[in-house]
Coordinates of C-alpha atoms and ligand atoms in Angstrom, one line a residue:
M1 CA 0.0 -0.2 -0.1
K2 CA 1.6 3.0 -1.3
I3 CA 1.4 6.3 1.0
E4 CA -0.3 9.3 -1.3
R5 CA -0.7 11.7 0.8
L6 CA -1.3 12.8 4.5
T7 CA -3.2 15.6 6.5
L8 CA -2.9 16.9 9.4
R9 CA -4.8 19.5 10.9
E10 CA -5.9 20.8 14.2
I11 CA -9.9 20.8 16.4
G12 CA -10.7 22.4 18.8
M13 CA -13.6 20.7 21.0
R14 CA -15.5 22.2 24.0
L15 CA -16.6 19.5 26.3
K16 CA -19.6 19.9 27.7
A17 CA -18.8 19.6 31.4
P18 CA -14.8 20.4 32.7
F19 CA -13.1 16.8 33.8
E20 CA -11.0 17.3 36.9
T21 CA -7.9 15.1 37.4
S22 CA -5.4 15.4 40.0
F23 CA -2.5 16.4 37.0
G24 CA -5.8 20.1 36.4
V25 CA -8.7 20.5 34.8
T26 CA -9.2 19.9 30.5
Q27 CA -12.2 21.8 29.3
V28 CA -11.5 22.4 25.5
R29 CA -9.8 19.4 23.8
R30 CA -6.7 21.1 20.9
I31 CA -7.1 17.8 19.0
L32 CA -5.2 16.5 16.5
L33 CA -6.3 14.5 13.4
V34 CA -4.9 12.3 10.5
E35 CA -6.0 11.8 7.5
A36 CA -3.5 9.2 4.8
T37 CA -4.7 8.3 2.0
C38 CA -3.6 4.5 1.1
D39 CA -3.7 3.8 -3.1
G40 CA -6.5 6.4 -3.2
V41 CA -8.1 5.4 -0.5
S42 CA -7.9 7.9 3.1
G43 CA -8.5 6.5 7.1
W44 CA -8.6 8.2 10.1
G45 CA -5.6 8.7 12.7
E46 CA -6.1 10.8 15.8
I47 CA -3.2 11.7 18.2
T48 CA -4.4 11.8 22.1
A49 CA -1.3 13.5 23.6
L50 CA -2.5 16.8 25.8
E51 CA -2.5 20.4 25.2
S52 CA -0.1 20.3 28.4
P53 CA 2.8 17.4 29.7
S54 CA 1.1 16.6 32.7
F55 CA -0.4 13.1 32.0
N56 CA 2.7 11.9 30.0
S57 CA 5.9 13.9 28.1
E58 CA 4.2 15.0 24.2
T59 CA 1.3 17.8 23.8
T60 CA -1.0 18.7 21.2
D61 CA 2.4 20.7 19.8
T62 CA 4.7 18.6 20.5
A63 CA 3.0 16.2 17.8
W64 CA 2.3 18.6 15.3
H65 CA 5.8 19.5 14.8
V66 CA 6.9 15.6 14.8
V67 CA 4.1 15.1 12.6
S68 CA 5.6 18.1 10.3
D69 CA 9.2 17.8 10.8
F70 CA 9.9 14.4 10.6
I71 CA 6.3 11.6 10.0
S72 CA 5.3 13.7 7.4
S73 CA 8.9 13.3 4.8
A74 CA 10.1 9.3 6.4
I75 CA 6.5 7.9 5.0
L76 CA 5.2 10.0 1.9
G77 CA 5.7 7.8 -1.1
Q78 CA 6.1 4.9 0.9
D79 CA 4.6 1.1 -0.2
I80 CA 4.4 -0.4 2.7
P81 CA 2.7 -3.6 2.5
H82 CA 0.6 -3.5 5.8
A83 CA -0.4 -0.6 8.7
A84 CA 2.3 -2.6 11.1
D85 CA 4.4 -1.9 9.5
L86 CA 4.9 1.5 9.7
P87 CA 6.5 0.9 13.2
L88 CA 10.1 -0.4 11.0
L89 CA 9.5 3.3 8.7
L90 CA 9.4 5.3 11.7
A91 CA 12.4 3.2 14.1
G92 CA 14.6 6.6 13.9
I93 CA 12.6 8.8 15.7
R94 CA 12.3 7.8 19.2
G95 CA 9.4 8.8 21.8
H96 CA 6.5 10.7 20.1
K97 CA 4.0 7.4 20.5
M98 CA 1.4 9.6 20.6
A99 CA 2.2 11.0 17.4
K100 CA 2.9 7.9 16.1
A101 CA 0.0 6.5 16.6
G102 CA -2.6 8.8 15.4
V103 CA -0.8 8.3 11.6
E104 CA -0.4 4.6 11.9
G105 CA -4.5 4.5 13.0
A106 CA -5.1 6.7 9.9
L107 CA -2.7 3.9 7.7
W108 CA -4.8 0.6 10.1
D109 CA -8.2 2.2 8.7
A110 CA -7.3 2.9 5.2
E111 CA -5.9 -0.7 5.1
A112 CA -8.9 -2.5 6.5
R113 CA -11.3 0.0 4.2
L114 CA -8.9 -0.8 1.4
N115 CA -9.6 -5.0 2.2
G116 CA -13.2 -4.2 2.6
V117 CA -13.3 -5.4 6.0
P118 CA -14.4 -4.0 10.3
L119 CA -10.5 -2.8 11.6
W120 CA -11.8 -5.1 14.5
E121 CA -11.9 -7.5 12.4
M122 CA -8.4 -7.0 10.9
L123 CA -6.8 -6.9 14.2
G124 CA -7.5 -9.9 15.1
G125 CA -10.6 -9.4 17.4
T126 CA -12.7 -12.5 18.6
R127 CA -15.8 -10.1 20.4
Q128 CA -19.0 -8.4 18.5
E129 CA -20.0 -5.9 22.2
I130 CA -17.3 -4.4 24.4
A131 CA -18.1 -3.9 28.2
C132 CA -17.9 -0.2 29.3
G133 CA -17.0 1.2 32.4
V134 CA -16.8 5.4 32.6
S135 CA -14.1 7.2 34.5
L136 CA -15.2 10.0 36.5
G137 CA -13.3 13.8 37.2
I138 CA -12.2 14.6 40.5
R139 CA -15.7 17.0 42.0
E140 CA -16.4 19.7 44.4
N141 CA -17.9 16.9 47.4
P142 CA -18.6 13.3 47.6
Q143 CA -22.6 13.6 47.6
S144 CA -22.2 15.7 44.3
L145 CA -20.0 12.2 42.9
V146 CA -22.6 10.3 44.6
E147 CA -24.8 11.5 42.3
R148 CA -22.5 11.3 39.3
V149 CA -22.2 7.8 39.7
A150 CA -25.7 7.0 40.1
A151 CA -26.9 8.8 36.6
E152 CA -23.9 6.6 35.1
L153 CA -25.3 3.4 36.5
S154 CA -28.5 4.2 35.5
S155 CA -27.4 4.4 31.5
G156 CA -25.9 0.8 32.1
Y157 CA -22.4 1.3 32.5
Q158 CA -20.8 -1.7 33.8
R159 CA -18.3 -0.2 36.2
I160 CA -17.1 2.8 37.3
K161 CA -13.5 4.5 38.0
L162 CA -13.2 7.5 40.2
K163 CA -10.5 10.3 40.1
I164 CA -8.4 10.5 42.7
K165 CA -5.5 13.1 44.7
P166 CA -4.8 13.2 48.1
G167 CA -7.4 15.4 49.9
K168 CA -10.0 14.0 47.8
D169 CA -10.2 10.5 47.9
I170 CA -11.3 8.5 51.2
D171 CA -14.3 10.2 51.6
F172 CA -15.4 10.1 48.3
V173 CA -14.6 6.6 47.7
A174 CA -16.2 5.8 51.1
A175 CA -19.5 7.8 50.7
V176 CA -19.4 5.8 46.7
R177 CA -18.8 2.2 48.3
K178 CA -21.3 3.2 50.8
E179 CA -24.1 3.9 48.4
F180 CA -23.6 1.1 46.0
P181 CA -21.9 -2.0 47.9
N182 CA -21.7 -3.9 44.9
I183 CA -20.7 -2.2 42.0
L184 CA -17.6 -2.6 40.2
L185 CA -15.5 0.2 41.8
S186 CA -12.1 1.2 40.9
V187 CA -10.2 5.2 41.4
D188 CA -7.3 6.6 38.9
A189 CA -4.3 8.9 40.8
N190 CA -2.2 9.6 38.0
S191 CA 0.4 9.6 39.8
A192 CA -0.7 11.9 43.1
Y193 CA 1.0 10.1 45.2
M194 CA 4.4 8.3 46.4
L195 CA 6.3 5.6 48.1
E196 CA 6.4 6.7 51.3
D197 CA 2.4 7.5 51.5
A198 CA 1.6 3.2 51.6
A199 CA 0.1 3.4 54.4
H200 CA -2.2 6.0 53.6
L201 CA -3.0 3.8 50.3
Q202 CA -3.8 0.8 52.1
R203 CA -6.8 2.4 53.5
L204 CA -8.2 2.3 50.7
D205 CA -7.8 -1.7 50.8
S206 CA -11.4 -1.7 52.9
F207 CA -13.2 -0.4 50.2
D208 CA -13.5 -3.7 47.7
L209 CA -12.1 -2.2 44.8
L210 CA -11.8 -3.1 41.0
M211 CA -7.5 -2.0 41.6
I212 CA -5.7 1.5 42.5
E213 CA -4.6 2.8 39.0
Q214 CA -1.2 4.6 38.3
P215 CA -1.1 5.7 42.0
L216 CA 3.2 6.5 42.1
A217 CA 5.8 8.0 39.3
W218 CA 4.9 8.4 35.8
D219 CA 8.4 6.8 34.6
D220 CA 8.5 4.7 37.8
I221 CA 7.8 0.4 37.8
F222 CA 10.2 0.0 40.2
S223 CA 8.4 2.2 43.1
H224 CA 5.4 0.3 41.8
S225 CA 6.7 -3.2 42.8
L226 CA 7.8 -2.1 46.6
L227 CA 4.3 -0.1 46.6
Q228 CA 2.1 -3.6 45.5
P229 CA 3.6 -6.3 48.6
Q230 CA 1.8 -4.0 50.1
L231 CA -1.4 -3.7 49.3
R232 CA -4.5 -6.4 48.4
T233 CA -6.1 -4.0 46.5
A234 CA -4.4 -4.7 42.6
L235 CA -2.1 -2.6 41.5
C236 CA -3.2 -0.9 37.5
L237 CA -0.6 0.6 35.0
D238 CA -0.6 2.6 32.8
E239 CA 1.4 6.1 32.6
C240 CA 4.2 3.5 33.2
I241 CA 3.7 1.3 30.2
N242 CA 4.7 2.5 26.9
H243 CA 5.6 -0.8 25.1
G244 CA 5.6 -4.5 25.5
R245 CA 9.0 -4.4 27.5
D246 CA 7.3 -2.3 30.1
A247 CA 4.4 -4.7 30.4
E248 CA 7.5 -7.2 30.8
T249 CA 9.3 -5.7 33.3
A250 CA 6.1 -4.5 34.9
I251 CA 5.2 -8.4 35.3
Q252 CA 8.2 -10.0 36.1
L253 CA 8.5 -7.2 38.9
K254 CA 5.2 -7.7 40.2
A255 CA 4.5 -3.8 39.8
C256 CA 0.5 -4.4 39.0
R257 CA -1.8 -6.5 38.8
I258 CA -3.8 -5.5 36.1
I259 CA -2.6 -3.5 32.7
N260 CA -4.9 -0.4 30.6
I261 CA -4.0 0.1 27.4
K262 CA -4.4 3.2 25.8
L263 CA -3.2 3.4 21.3
G264 CA -1.7 6.7 22.2
R265 CA 0.6 5.8 25.0
V266 CA 1.8 2.5 23.5
G267 CA 2.1 3.7 19.7
G268 CA -0.2 2.6 18.4
H269 CA -2.4 -0.7 17.4
S270 CA 0.6 -2.8 16.4
G271 CA 2.4 -2.0 20.1
A272 CA -1.6 -2.3 21.6
R273 CA -1.1 -5.8 20.3
Q274 CA 2.5 -6.1 21.5
V275 CA 1.3 -4.8 24.8
H276 CA -1.6 -7.8 24.4
D277 CA -0.1 -10.4 23.5
L278 CA 2.2 -10.7 26.3
C279 CA -0.4 -10.2 29.2
L280 CA -2.8 -12.4 27.2
N281 CA 0.1 -14.9 27.9
N282 CA 0.7 -14.0 31.7
S283 CA -2.2 -13.9 32.7
V284 CA -2.6 -10.7 32.9
P285 CA -6.0 -8.8 32.1
V286 CA -6.6 -5.5 30.4
W287 CA -8.3 -2.9 30.0
C288 CA -8.1 0.0 27.1
G289 CA -8.2 3.1 28.4
G290 CA -9.5 6.7 27.6
M291 CA -7.9 10.7 26.4
L292 CA -10.5 12.0 26.1
E293 CA -11.0 11.4 22.9
S294 CA -13.3 12.4 19.5
G295 CA -15.2 9.9 18.0
I296 CA -12.0 9.2 15.7
G297 CA -10.2 8.1 19.0
R298 CA -13.1 6.7 19.8
A299 CA -13.6 4.0 17.7
H300 CA -10.1 3.3 17.2
N301 CA -10.4 2.4 20.9
L302 CA -13.5 0.5 20.0
A303 CA -11.7 -1.9 17.3
M304 CA -8.8 -2.1 19.9
S305 CA -11.0 -3.5 22.9
T306 CA -12.3 -6.3 21.0
L307 CA -9.4 -8.5 21.5
P308 CA -9.4 -11.5 23.2
G309 CA -7.2 -10.1 26.4
F310 CA -9.5 -6.8 27.2
S311 CA -11.7 -9.3 29.4
L312 CA -12.2 -5.3 32.4
P313 CA -15.0 -2.7 31.2
G314 CA -12.6 -0.1 29.2
D315 CA -12.4 3.8 29.9
V316 CA -14.4 3.4 26.6
S317 CA -17.8 5.2 26.4
A318 CA -21.0 7.5 24.9
S319 CA -19.4 10.2 22.0
S320 CA -23.0 12.9 24.1
R321 CA -20.6 12.0 27.4
Y322 CA -18.3 14.8 26.2
W323 CA -19.6 16.1 23.0
D324 CA -22.3 18.4 22.5
E325 CA -22.1 17.0 18.9
D326 CA -19.5 14.0 18.1
I327 CA -17.7 14.0 14.8
I328 CA -18.9 10.7 13.5
E329 CA -21.6 9.5 12.0
P330 CA -23.4 7.3 13.9
E331 CA -21.7 8.9 17.3
V332 CA -20.6 6.2 19.6
E333 CA -23.4 4.8 21.5
V334 CA -24.4 2.4 24.9
S335 CA -26.4 -0.3 25.7
P336 CA -29.0 -0.1 28.1
R337 CA -26.3 -3.7 29.6
G338 CA -23.6 -1.0 29.0
T339 CA -22.4 -2.2 25.9
I340 CA -20.8 -0.8 22.7
S341 CA -20.7 -2.7 19.5
A342 CA -17.9 -3.1 16.8
P343 CA -19.6 -2.4 13.6
A344 CA -20.2 -4.0 10.5
G345 CA -18.7 -1.4 7.8
P346 CA -15.5 -1.7 6.4
G347 CA -12.4 0.7 8.9
I348 CA -13.1 2.0 11.7
G349 CA -17.1 1.4 10.8
Y350 CA -18.1 5.1 11.6
S351 CA -18.4 7.8 8.7
V352 CA -16.7 11.2 9.3
K353 CA -18.6 14.0 9.2
R354 CA -16.5 16.1 6.9
D355 CA -18.2 19.6 7.2
L356 CA -18.3 19.4 11.1
V357 CA -14.2 18.8 10.3
E358 CA -13.6 21.9 8.4
R359 CA -15.6 24.0 10.8
L360 CA -14.0 22.8 14.1
T361 CA -10.3 23.4 12.2
V362 CA -7.8 25.8 13.5
R363 CA -5.0 25.0 11.3
S364 CA -4.4 22.0 8.5
K365 CA -1.4 20.6 6.0
T366 CA -1.3 18.6 3.3
W367 CA 2.2 16.7 1.9
A368 CA 1.1 14.6 -1.7
H369 CA 3.5 12.6 -2.9
S370 CA 4.6 13.7 -6.7
A371 CA 5.0 10.9 -8.6
Ligands
LIG1 O1 -5.8 8.5 33.1 O2 -7.2 7.3 32.4 C1 -6.1 8.3 32.9 C2 -8.4 11.1 30.5 C3 -7.6 12.2 30.5 C4 -6.0 11.4 30.7 C5 -5.9 10.4 31.3 C6 -6.9 9.9 32.2 C7 -8.0 10.1 31.5 C8 -9.0 9.9 31.9 C9 -10.6 10.3 30.7 O3 -9.6 9.0 32.8 C10 -10.5 8.8 29.9 C11 -11.7 8.7 29.6 O4 -12.7 9.0 29.7 O5 -11.5 9.1 27.8
LIG2 MG1 -5.0 6.6 34.1

């Protein structure tokens, strides 16, 4: 498949409500979309970097720079057998996994469309529908969090994840657990604690949580391996896992018992499959994380979540929880049972609303191979 044309664009999308994590509040997303044309067919990908380097070291602007100044020239006019071969072309560019993942996503969509098959099937997906959970931002007080949880449960979501940080943790989790004794409940600290907080984190053991996600530093697997034996609750790593080797390290060190896979963080579908396969072989459950994506990123997350190792509900939820109007048709919808069906159409299985994308576009650049 020949990579003939690449368009990079930045769109601005306003979240329905601000989303607060331990590292800050997000209200307006600056999202980069990638459209790649291969053998005359175009595919779409999303770059999931945030606006600031607060989750990992990438940002919307670093990804713009890396795609514009390095990735575009490395791939334009290249003929590769499969989208999965992209990492080889980009081996000379270190890091910048989210930038690479957005481009790889566009190639996977294009390849699946060229073959006339759904992306999820091409990836080796085995489930027709995926189990969905929600990630709830930090709230002002426990009572408003409990109300939010009640609303999500009544929509059918199968697992509730609460964002926590020091000072906004025990009371919030206790209130939710008291009101809902039997739900699947987890917490995500986004690296807000230190190993010295182990005794404090042990207090979470009494709430029968499914997992505690990424309590310690974003780049420190070793400290998690010292914390895990001090807790009854399973740890889950998010920020720490950037490729198969990190997953291997975490599993060998027993730094966690569950791994969250984010397409952007691990560099795209091929990196995600490596982490997935390794976890499956080691009986470590995985689930799909989210980065407040538009419908394009959401559709890629859905496709990935159909792989057999995704045995826990992920953070992939309905478009309407985030956006007044999403950029895909139909929007991502969740059944009353808290599931999303894998689409039957080719590629990501959703069509991109080009008019809306155009209206939301802040800047764009196109590279075409002439020959
Ligand atoms: O750590 O999972 C995270 C959002 C932005 C950055 C990091 C994270 C999150 C979420 C939201 O938890 C997941 C989503 O609903 O997209
Ligand atoms: Mg997380």
